[in-house]
Short mmCIF file of C-alpha atoms and ligand atoms in Angstrom, two decimals:
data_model
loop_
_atom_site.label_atom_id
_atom_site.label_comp_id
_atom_site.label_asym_id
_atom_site.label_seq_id
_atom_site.Cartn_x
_atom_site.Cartn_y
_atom_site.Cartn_z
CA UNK A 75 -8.14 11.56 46.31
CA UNK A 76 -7.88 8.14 45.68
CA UNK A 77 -10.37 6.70 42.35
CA UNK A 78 -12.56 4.02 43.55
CA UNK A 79 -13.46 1.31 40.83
CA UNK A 80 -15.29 -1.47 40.93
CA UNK A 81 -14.13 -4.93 41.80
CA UNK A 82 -15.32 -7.05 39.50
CA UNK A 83 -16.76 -10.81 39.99
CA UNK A 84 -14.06 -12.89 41.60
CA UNK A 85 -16.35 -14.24 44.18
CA UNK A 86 -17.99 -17.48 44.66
CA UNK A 87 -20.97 -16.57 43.80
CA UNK A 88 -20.43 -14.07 40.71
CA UNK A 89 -17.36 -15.76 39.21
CA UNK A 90 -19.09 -19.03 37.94
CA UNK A 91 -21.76 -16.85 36.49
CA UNK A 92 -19.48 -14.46 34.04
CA UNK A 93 -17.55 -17.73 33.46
CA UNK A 94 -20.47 -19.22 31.49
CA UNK A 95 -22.60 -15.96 30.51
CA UNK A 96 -24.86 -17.13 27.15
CA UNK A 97 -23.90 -15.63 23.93
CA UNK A 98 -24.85 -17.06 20.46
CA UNK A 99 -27.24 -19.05 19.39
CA UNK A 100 -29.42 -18.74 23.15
CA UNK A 101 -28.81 -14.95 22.29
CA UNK A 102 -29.20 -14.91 18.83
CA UNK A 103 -27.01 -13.40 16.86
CA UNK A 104 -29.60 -11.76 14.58
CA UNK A 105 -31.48 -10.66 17.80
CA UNK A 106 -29.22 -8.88 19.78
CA UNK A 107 -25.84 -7.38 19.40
CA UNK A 108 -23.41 -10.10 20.62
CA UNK A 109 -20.77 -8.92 18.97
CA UNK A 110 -19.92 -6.17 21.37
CA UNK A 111 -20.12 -8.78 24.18
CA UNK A 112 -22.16 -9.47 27.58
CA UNK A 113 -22.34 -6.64 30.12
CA UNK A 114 -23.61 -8.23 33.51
CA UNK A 115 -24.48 -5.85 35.75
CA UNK A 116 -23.58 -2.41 37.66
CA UNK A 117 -23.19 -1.42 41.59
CA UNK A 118 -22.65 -3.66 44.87
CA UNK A 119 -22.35 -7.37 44.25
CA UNK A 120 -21.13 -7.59 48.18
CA UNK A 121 -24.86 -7.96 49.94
CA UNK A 122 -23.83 -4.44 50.59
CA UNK A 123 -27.12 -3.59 47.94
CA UNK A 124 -30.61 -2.16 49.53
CA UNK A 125 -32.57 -1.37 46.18
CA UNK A 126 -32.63 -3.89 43.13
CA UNK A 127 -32.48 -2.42 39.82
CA UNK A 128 -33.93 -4.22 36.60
CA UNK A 129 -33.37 -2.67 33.46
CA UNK A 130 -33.74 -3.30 29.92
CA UNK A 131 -31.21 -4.28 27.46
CA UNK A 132 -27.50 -2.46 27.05
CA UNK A 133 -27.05 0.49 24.61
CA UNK A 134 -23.47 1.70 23.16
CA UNK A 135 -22.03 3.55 26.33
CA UNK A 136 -22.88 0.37 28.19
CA UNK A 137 -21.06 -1.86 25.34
CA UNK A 138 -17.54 0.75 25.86
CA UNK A 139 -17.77 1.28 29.57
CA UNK A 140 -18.61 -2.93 30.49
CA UNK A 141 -21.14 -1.74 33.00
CA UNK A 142 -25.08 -1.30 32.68
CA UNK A 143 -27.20 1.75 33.02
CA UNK A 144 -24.47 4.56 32.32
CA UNK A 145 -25.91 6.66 29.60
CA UNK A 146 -28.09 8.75 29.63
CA UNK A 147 -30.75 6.63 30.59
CA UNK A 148 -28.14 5.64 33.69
CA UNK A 149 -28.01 9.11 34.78
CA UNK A 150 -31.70 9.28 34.63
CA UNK A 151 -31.88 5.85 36.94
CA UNK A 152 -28.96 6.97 39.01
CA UNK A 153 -30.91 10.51 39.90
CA UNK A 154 -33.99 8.16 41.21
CA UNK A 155 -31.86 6.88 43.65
CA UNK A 156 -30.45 9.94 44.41
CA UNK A 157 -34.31 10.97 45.59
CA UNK A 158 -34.32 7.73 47.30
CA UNK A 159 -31.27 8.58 49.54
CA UNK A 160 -29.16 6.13 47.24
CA UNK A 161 -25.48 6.41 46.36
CA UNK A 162 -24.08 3.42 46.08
CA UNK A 163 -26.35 0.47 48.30
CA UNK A 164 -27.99 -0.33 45.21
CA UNK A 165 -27.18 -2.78 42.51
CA UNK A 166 -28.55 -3.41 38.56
CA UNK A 167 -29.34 -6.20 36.35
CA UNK A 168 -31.01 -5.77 32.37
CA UNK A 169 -33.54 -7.76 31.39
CA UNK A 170 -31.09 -9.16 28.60
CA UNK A 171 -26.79 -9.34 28.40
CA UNK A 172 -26.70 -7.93 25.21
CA UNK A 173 -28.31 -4.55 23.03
CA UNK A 174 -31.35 -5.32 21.19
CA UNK A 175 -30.87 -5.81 17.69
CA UNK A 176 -32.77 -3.50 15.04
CA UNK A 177 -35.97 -4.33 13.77
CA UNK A 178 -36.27 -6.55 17.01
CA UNK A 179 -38.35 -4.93 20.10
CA UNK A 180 -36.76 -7.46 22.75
CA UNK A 181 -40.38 -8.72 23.21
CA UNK A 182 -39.79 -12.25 21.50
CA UNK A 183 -37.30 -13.06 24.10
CA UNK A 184 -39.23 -12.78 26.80
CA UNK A 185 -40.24 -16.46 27.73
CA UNK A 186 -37.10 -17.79 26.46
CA UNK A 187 -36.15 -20.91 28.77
CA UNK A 188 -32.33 -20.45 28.52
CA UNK A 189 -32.16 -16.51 28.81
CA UNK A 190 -35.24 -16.61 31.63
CA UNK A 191 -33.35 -19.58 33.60
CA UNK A 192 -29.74 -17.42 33.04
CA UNK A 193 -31.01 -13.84 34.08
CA UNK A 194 -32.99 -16.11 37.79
CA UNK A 195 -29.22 -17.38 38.08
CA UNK A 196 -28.04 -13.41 38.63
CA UNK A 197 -31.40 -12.40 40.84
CA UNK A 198 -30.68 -15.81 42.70
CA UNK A 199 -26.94 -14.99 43.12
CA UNK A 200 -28.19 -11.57 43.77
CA UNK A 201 -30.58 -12.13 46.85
CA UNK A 202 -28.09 -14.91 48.12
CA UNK A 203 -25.57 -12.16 48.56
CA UNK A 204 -28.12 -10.05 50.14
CA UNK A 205 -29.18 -12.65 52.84
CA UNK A 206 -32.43 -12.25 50.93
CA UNK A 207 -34.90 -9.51 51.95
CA UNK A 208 -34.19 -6.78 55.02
CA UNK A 209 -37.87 -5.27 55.33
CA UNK A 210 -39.94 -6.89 57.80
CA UNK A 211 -37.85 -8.65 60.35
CA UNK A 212 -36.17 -9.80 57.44
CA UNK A 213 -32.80 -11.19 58.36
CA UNK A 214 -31.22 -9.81 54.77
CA UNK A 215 -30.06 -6.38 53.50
CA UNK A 216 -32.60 -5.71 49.94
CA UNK A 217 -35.44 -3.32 50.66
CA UNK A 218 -36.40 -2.83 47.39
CA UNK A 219 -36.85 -3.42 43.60
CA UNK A 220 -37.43 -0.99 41.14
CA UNK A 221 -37.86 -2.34 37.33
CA UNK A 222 -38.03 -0.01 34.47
CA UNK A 223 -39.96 -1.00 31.72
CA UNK A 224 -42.45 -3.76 30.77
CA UNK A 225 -39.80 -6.20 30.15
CA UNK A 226 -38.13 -5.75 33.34
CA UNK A 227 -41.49 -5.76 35.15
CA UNK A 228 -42.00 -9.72 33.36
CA UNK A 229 -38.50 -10.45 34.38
CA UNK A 230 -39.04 -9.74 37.69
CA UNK A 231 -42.48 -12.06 37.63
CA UNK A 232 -41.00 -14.33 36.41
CA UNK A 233 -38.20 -14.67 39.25
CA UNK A 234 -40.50 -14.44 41.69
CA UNK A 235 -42.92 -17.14 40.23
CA UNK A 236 -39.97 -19.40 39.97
CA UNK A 237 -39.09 -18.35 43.87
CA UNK A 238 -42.30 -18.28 45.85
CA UNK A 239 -44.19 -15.14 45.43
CA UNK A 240 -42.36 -11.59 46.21
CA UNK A 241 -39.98 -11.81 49.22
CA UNK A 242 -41.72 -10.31 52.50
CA UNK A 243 -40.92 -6.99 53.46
CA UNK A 244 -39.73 -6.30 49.69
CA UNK A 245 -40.89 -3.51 48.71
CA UNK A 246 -41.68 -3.20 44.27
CA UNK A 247 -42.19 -0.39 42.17
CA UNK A 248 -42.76 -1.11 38.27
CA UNK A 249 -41.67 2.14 36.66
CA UNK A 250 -41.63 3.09 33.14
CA UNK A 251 -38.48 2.72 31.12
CA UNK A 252 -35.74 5.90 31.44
CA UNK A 253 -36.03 6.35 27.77
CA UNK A 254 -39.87 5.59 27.22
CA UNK A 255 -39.97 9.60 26.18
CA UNK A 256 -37.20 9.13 23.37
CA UNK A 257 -37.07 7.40 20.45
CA UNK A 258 -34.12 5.93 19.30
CA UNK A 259 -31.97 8.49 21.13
CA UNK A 260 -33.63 11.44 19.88
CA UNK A 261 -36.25 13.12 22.22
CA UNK A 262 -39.86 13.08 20.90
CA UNK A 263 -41.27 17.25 20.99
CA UNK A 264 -44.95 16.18 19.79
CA UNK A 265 -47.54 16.96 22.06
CA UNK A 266 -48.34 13.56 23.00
CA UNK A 267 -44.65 12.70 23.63
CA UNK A 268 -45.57 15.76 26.57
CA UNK A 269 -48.66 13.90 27.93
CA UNK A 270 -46.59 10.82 27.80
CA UNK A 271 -43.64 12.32 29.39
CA UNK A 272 -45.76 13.82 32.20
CA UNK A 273 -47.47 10.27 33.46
CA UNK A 274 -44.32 8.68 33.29
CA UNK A 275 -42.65 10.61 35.70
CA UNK A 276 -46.08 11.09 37.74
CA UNK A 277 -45.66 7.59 37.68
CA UNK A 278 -41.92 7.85 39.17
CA UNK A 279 -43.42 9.95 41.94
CA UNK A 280 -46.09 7.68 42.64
CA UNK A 281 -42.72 5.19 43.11
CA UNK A 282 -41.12 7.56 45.36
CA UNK A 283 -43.40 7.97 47.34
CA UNK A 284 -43.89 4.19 48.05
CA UNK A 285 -40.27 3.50 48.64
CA UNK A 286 -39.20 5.65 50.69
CA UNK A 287 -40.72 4.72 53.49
CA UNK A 288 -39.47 0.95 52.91
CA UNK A 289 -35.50 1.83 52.17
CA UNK A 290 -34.56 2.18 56.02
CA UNK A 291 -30.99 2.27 55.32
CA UNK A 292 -30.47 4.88 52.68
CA UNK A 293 -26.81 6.35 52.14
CA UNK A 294 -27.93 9.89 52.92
CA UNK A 295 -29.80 11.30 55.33
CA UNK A 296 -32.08 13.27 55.55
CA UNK A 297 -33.63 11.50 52.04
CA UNK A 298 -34.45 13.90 49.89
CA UNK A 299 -37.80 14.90 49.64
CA UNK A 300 -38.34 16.15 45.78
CA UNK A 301 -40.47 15.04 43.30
CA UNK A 302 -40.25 15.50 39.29
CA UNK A 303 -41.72 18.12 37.56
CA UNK A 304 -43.46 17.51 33.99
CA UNK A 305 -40.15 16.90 31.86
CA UNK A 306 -36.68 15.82 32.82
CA UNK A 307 -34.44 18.75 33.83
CA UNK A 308 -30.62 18.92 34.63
CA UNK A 309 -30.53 18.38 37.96
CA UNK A 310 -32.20 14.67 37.23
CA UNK A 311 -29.63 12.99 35.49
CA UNK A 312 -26.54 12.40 38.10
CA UNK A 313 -23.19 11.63 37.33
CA UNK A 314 -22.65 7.68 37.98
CA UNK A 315 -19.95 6.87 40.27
CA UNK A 316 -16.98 5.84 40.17
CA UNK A 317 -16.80 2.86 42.14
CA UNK A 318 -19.37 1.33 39.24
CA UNK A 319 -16.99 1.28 37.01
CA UNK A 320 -14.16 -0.71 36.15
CA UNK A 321 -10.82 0.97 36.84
CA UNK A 322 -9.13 3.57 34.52
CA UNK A 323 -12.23 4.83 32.63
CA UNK A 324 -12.14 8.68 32.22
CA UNK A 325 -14.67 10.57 33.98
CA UNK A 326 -16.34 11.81 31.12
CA UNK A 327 -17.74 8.28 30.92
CA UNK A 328 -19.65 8.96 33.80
CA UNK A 329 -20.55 12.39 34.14
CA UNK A 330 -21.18 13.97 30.35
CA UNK A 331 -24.39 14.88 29.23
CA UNK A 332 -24.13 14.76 26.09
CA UNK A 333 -23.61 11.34 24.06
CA UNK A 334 -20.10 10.56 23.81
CA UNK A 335 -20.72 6.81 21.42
CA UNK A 336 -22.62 6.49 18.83
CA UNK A 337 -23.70 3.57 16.76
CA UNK A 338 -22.84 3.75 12.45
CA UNK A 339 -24.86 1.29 11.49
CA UNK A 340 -24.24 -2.30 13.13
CA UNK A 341 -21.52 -3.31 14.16
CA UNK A 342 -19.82 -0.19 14.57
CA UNK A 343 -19.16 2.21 17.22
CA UNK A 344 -18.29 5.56 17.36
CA UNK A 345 -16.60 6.93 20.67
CA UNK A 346 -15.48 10.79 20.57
CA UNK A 347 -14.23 12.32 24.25
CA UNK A 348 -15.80 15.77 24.52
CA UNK A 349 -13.73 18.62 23.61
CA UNK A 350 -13.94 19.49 27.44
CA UNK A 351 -11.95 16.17 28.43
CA UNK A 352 -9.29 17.19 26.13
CA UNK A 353 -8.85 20.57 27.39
CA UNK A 354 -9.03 19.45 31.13
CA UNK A 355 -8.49 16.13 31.43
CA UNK A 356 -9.76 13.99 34.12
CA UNK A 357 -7.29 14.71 37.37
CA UNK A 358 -5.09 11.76 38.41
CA UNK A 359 -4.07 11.16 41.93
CA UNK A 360 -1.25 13.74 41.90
CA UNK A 361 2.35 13.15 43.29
CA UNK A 362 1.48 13.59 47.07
CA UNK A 363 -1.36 11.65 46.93
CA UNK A 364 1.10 8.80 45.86
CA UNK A 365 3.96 9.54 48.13
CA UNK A 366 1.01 10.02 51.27
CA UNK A 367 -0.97 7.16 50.02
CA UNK A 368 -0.03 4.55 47.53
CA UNK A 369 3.36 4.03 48.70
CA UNK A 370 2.91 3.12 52.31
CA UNK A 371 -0.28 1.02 51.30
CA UNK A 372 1.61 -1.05 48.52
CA UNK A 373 4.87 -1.30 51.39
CA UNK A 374 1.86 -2.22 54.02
CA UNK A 375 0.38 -5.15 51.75
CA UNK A 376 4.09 -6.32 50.80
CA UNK A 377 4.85 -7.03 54.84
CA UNK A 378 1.62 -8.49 55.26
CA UNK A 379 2.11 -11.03 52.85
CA UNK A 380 2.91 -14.10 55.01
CA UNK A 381 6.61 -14.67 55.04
CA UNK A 382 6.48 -18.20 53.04
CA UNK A 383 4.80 -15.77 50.20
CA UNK A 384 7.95 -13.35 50.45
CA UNK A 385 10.14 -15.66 49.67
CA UNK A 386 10.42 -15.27 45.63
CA UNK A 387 12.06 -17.33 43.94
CA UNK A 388 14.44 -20.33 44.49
CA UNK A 389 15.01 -23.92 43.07
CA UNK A 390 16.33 -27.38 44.59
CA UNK A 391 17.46 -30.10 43.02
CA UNK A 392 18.02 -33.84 43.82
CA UNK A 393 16.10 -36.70 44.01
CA UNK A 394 12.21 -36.18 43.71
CA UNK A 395 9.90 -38.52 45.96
CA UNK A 396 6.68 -37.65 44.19
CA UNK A 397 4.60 -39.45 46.97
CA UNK A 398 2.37 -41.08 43.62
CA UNK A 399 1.52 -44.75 44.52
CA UNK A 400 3.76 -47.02 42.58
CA UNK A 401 5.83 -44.03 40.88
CA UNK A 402 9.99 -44.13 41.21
CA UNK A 403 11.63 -41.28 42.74
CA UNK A 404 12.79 -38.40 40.26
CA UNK A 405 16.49 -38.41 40.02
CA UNK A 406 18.17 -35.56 39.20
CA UNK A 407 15.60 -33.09 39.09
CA UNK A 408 14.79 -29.48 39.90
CA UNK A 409 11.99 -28.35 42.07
CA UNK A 410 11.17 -24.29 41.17
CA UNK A 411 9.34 -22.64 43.62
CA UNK A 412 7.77 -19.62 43.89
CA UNK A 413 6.90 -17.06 46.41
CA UNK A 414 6.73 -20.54 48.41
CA UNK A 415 4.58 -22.46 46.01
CA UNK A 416 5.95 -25.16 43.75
CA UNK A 417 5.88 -23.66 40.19
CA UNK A 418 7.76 -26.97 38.51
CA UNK A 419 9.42 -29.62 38.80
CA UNK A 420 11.35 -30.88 35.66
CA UNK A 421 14.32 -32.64 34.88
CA UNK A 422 17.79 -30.72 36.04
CA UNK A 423 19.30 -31.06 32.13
CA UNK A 424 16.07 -29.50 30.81
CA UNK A 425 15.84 -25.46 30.67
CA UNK A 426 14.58 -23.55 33.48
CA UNK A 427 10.69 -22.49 32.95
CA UNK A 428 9.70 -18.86 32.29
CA UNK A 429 10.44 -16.79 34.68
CA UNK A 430 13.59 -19.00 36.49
CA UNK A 431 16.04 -17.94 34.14
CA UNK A 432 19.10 -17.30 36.10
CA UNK A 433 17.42 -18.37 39.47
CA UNK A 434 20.27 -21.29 40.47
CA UNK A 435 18.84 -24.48 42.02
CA UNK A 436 20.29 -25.22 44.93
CA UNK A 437 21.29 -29.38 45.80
CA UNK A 438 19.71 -31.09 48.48
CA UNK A 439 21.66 -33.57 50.04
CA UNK A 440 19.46 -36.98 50.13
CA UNK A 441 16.04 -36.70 49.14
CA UNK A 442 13.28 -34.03 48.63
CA UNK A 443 9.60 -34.94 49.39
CA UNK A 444 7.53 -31.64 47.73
CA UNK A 445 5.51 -30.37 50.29
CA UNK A 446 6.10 -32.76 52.82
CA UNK A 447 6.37 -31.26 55.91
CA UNK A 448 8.46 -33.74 58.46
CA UNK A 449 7.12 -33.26 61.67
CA UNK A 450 9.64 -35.36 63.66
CA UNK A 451 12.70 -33.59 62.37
CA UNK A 452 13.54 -30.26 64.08
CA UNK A 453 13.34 -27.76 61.67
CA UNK A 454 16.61 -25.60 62.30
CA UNK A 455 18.53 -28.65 61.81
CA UNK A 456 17.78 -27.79 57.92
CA UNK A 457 20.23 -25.09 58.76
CA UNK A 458 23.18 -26.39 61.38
CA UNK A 459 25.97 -27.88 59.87
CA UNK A 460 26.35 -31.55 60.72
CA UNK A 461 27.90 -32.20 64.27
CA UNK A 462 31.12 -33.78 63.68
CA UNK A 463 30.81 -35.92 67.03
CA UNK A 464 33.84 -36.02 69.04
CA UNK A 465 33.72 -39.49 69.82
CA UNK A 466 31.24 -43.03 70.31
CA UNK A 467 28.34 -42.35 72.45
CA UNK A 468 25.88 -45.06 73.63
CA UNK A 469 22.58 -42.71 74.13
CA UNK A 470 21.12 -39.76 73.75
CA UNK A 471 21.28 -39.10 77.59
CA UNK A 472 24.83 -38.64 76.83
CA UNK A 473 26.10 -36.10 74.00
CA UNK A 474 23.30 -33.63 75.10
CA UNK A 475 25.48 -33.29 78.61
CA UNK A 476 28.60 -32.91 76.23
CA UNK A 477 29.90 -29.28 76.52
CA UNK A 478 29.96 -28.76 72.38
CA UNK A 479 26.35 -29.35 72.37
CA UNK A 480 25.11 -26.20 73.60
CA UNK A 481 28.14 -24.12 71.33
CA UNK A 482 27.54 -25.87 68.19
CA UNK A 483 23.50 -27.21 68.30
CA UNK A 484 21.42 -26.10 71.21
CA UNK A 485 22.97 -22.10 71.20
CA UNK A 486 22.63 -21.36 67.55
CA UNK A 487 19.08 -23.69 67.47
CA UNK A 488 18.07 -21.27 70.04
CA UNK A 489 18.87 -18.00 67.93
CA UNK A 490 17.34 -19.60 64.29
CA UNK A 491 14.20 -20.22 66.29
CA UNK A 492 14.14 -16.71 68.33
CA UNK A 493 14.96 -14.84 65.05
CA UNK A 494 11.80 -16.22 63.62
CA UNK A 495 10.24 -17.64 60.12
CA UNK A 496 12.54 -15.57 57.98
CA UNK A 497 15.55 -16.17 58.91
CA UNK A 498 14.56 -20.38 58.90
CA UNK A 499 13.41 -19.62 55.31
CA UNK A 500 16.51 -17.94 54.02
CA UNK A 501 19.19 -20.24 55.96
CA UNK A 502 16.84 -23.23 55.15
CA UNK A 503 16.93 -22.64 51.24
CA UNK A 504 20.43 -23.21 51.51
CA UNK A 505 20.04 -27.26 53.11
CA UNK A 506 17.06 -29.62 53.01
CA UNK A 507 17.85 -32.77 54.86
CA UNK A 508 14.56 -35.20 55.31
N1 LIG B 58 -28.94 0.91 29.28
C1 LIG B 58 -29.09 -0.20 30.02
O1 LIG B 58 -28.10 -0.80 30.44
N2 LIG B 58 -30.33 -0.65 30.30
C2 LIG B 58 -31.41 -0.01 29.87
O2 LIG B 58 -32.50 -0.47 30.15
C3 LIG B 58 -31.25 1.15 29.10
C4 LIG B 58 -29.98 1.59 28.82
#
């Protein structure tokens, strides 16, 4: 089976964001742990989202695996969708880009103008994917939001104060945090840490209960209909998909139970892979699942490519008309071009830029406008020798009716244009006349 991994943020929307994420001083550096970098977000950035997650702040697995919500406090969050019929419309956002630091509770950063005005920039980008809300006529795709903790809770207020009130048809639950019944990693047996185990996941019922009737599109059907019992048990925490990661990370950092990172001290660190990944490590696609699928979808995206994109690399030289008001043509210079987009164009003496090394330019004859395209010229004449006429005509009326024409011009014309792009592109590299 093929992995799935997840795409990253090359879109329009998501790109500019992770271009110009905060770091120190708006995070401050003796605040929260910028040192191990911003982690943005995990799940569908494509509109393809029906529930909005809003966590806290990243912990160590999220620092290693460049994704939120994956520890264990991930699989906790990732088996609350499961009850909600979730698998993969959902998508996450923390309250802040970076781990608390010690001694700090994340509290003081609350009303913070720049991190506030940041984190409305993702639920803005976030809802614009989305078409906005889907519940109640609602021409978008979210259904839901679901924060976890008291910080994510103020997060959320304070998006939708800066947006209007709660989107209609939105559905909210404000949960308690995934790790409210731990404390610093390390469960809490007291009595109390019981009681206050046991309303935190009455309250995740309670949250159940009111979204599932709003998610109308769940992955699964028929949605689950179980409800948590007085502590967390195995069948809870569920493994977080692939697809929510980036590519190449081994499944252990999805699916173990047990804490794989640990922090010694600040800023350190430690990652250990479970004894089980080195005795079975994760399965890669094998052999046939290459042979069956990777090779005829990498030969299937190669012919796809439109031809001027096939054509690799080649190099003219002559004289440049750079088409800049006032600016002399380029004599004796090389145009390098590749898979048909100019790359450089330099002087012919100089050396050939990385990656041209032994590519050899071939001469124009007269001059070379870059990325001109001369309508008025007929295109396989790039290609036909020149006609050596066989004597003075006085019109045009009159060497078309000349019985070389159709041998040496129309006839082979006719073939360049019936063989198609490619074979223009490959005879053409050989002449440019403009
Ligand atoms: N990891 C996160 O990314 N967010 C949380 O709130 C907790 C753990």
């Amino acid at each position: 089976m093929p992995i799935e991994f997840c795409p990253g943020y090359d879109t329009a929307l998501f790109r500019p964001l992770v271009e110009t994420f905060p770091g120190h001083p708006v995070y401050h550096k003796d605040k929260f742990r910028v040192e191990w970098g911003p982690i943005f977000h995990r799940g569908r950035l494509d509109g393809s989202a029906r529930v909005l997650v809003i966590g806290q702040d990243p912990a160590q697995h999220e620092g290693i695996c460049r994704r939120i919500l994956v520890g264990a406090a991930g699989q906790r969050v990732q088996g609350y969708l499961a009850r909600l019929g979730l698998t993969r419309s959902y998508v996450m956002v923390n309250v802040y880009l970076y781990s608390v630091a010690p001694g700090n509770s994340g509290g003081s950063s609350i009303n913070d103008p720049a991190i506030t005005a940041y984190r409305n920039l993702w639920l803005d980008a976030i809802f614009a994917a989305s078409g906005g809300a889907g519940g109640a006529g609602g021409a978008g795709t979210l259904e839901a939001v679901i924060t976890f903790g008291t910080l994510a809770k103020k997060a959320w207020e304070k998006w939708t104060a800066a947006n209007g009130g709660v989107p209609a048809g939105l559905a909210v639950a404000n949960l308690t945090h995934p790790t409210a019944d731990a404390h610093f990693g390390n469960p809490d047996t007291s009595a109390s840490a019981a009681t206050k185990l046991k309303n935190m996941l009455d309250g995740w019922n309670a949250g159940l209960d009111a979204l599932r009737p709003a998610i109308a599109h769940p992955d699964i059907t028929p949605v689950p209909t179980t409800r948590y019992g007085t502590r967390f048990i195995a069948q809870d925490l569920v493994v977080i998909p692939a697809v929510d990661l980036p590519p190449g990370l081994p499944a252990f950092m999805r699916d173990a139970t047990e804490a794989w990172a640990v922090r010694d001290g600040r800023p350190k660190i430690i990652v250990t892979a479970p004894p089980a990944a080195l005795a079975a490590p994760s399965a890669a696609p094998s052999a046939a699942v290459h042979a069956a699928a990777t090779v005829p979808a990498v030969a299937a995206a190669l012919a796809a490519r439109p031809a001027a994109r096939r054509g690799g690399l080649s190099a003219l030289k002559g004289t440049v008309v750079t088409m800049k008001p006032g600016a002399a043509p380029l004599a004796n210079h090389t145009i390098y071009i590749r898979d048909g987009v100019i790359a450089a164009i330099q002087p012919s003496a100089q050396a050939a830029p990385s990656g041209f090394a032994g590519v050899t330019a071939s001469a124009a004859e007269g001059f070379i406008f870059p990325g001109f395209i001369e309508l008025h010229n007929h295109l396989p004449y790039n290609a036909l020798p020149l006609w050596n006429v066989p004597k003075k005509f006085e019109h045009r009326g009159q060497w078309r009716d000349h019985k070389d024409y159709k041998t040496l011009i129309t006839g082979p014309m006719k073939t360049i244009v019936t063989a198609g792009g490619e074979a223009l592109v490959a005879q053409g590299n050989r002449i440019i006349r403009s």
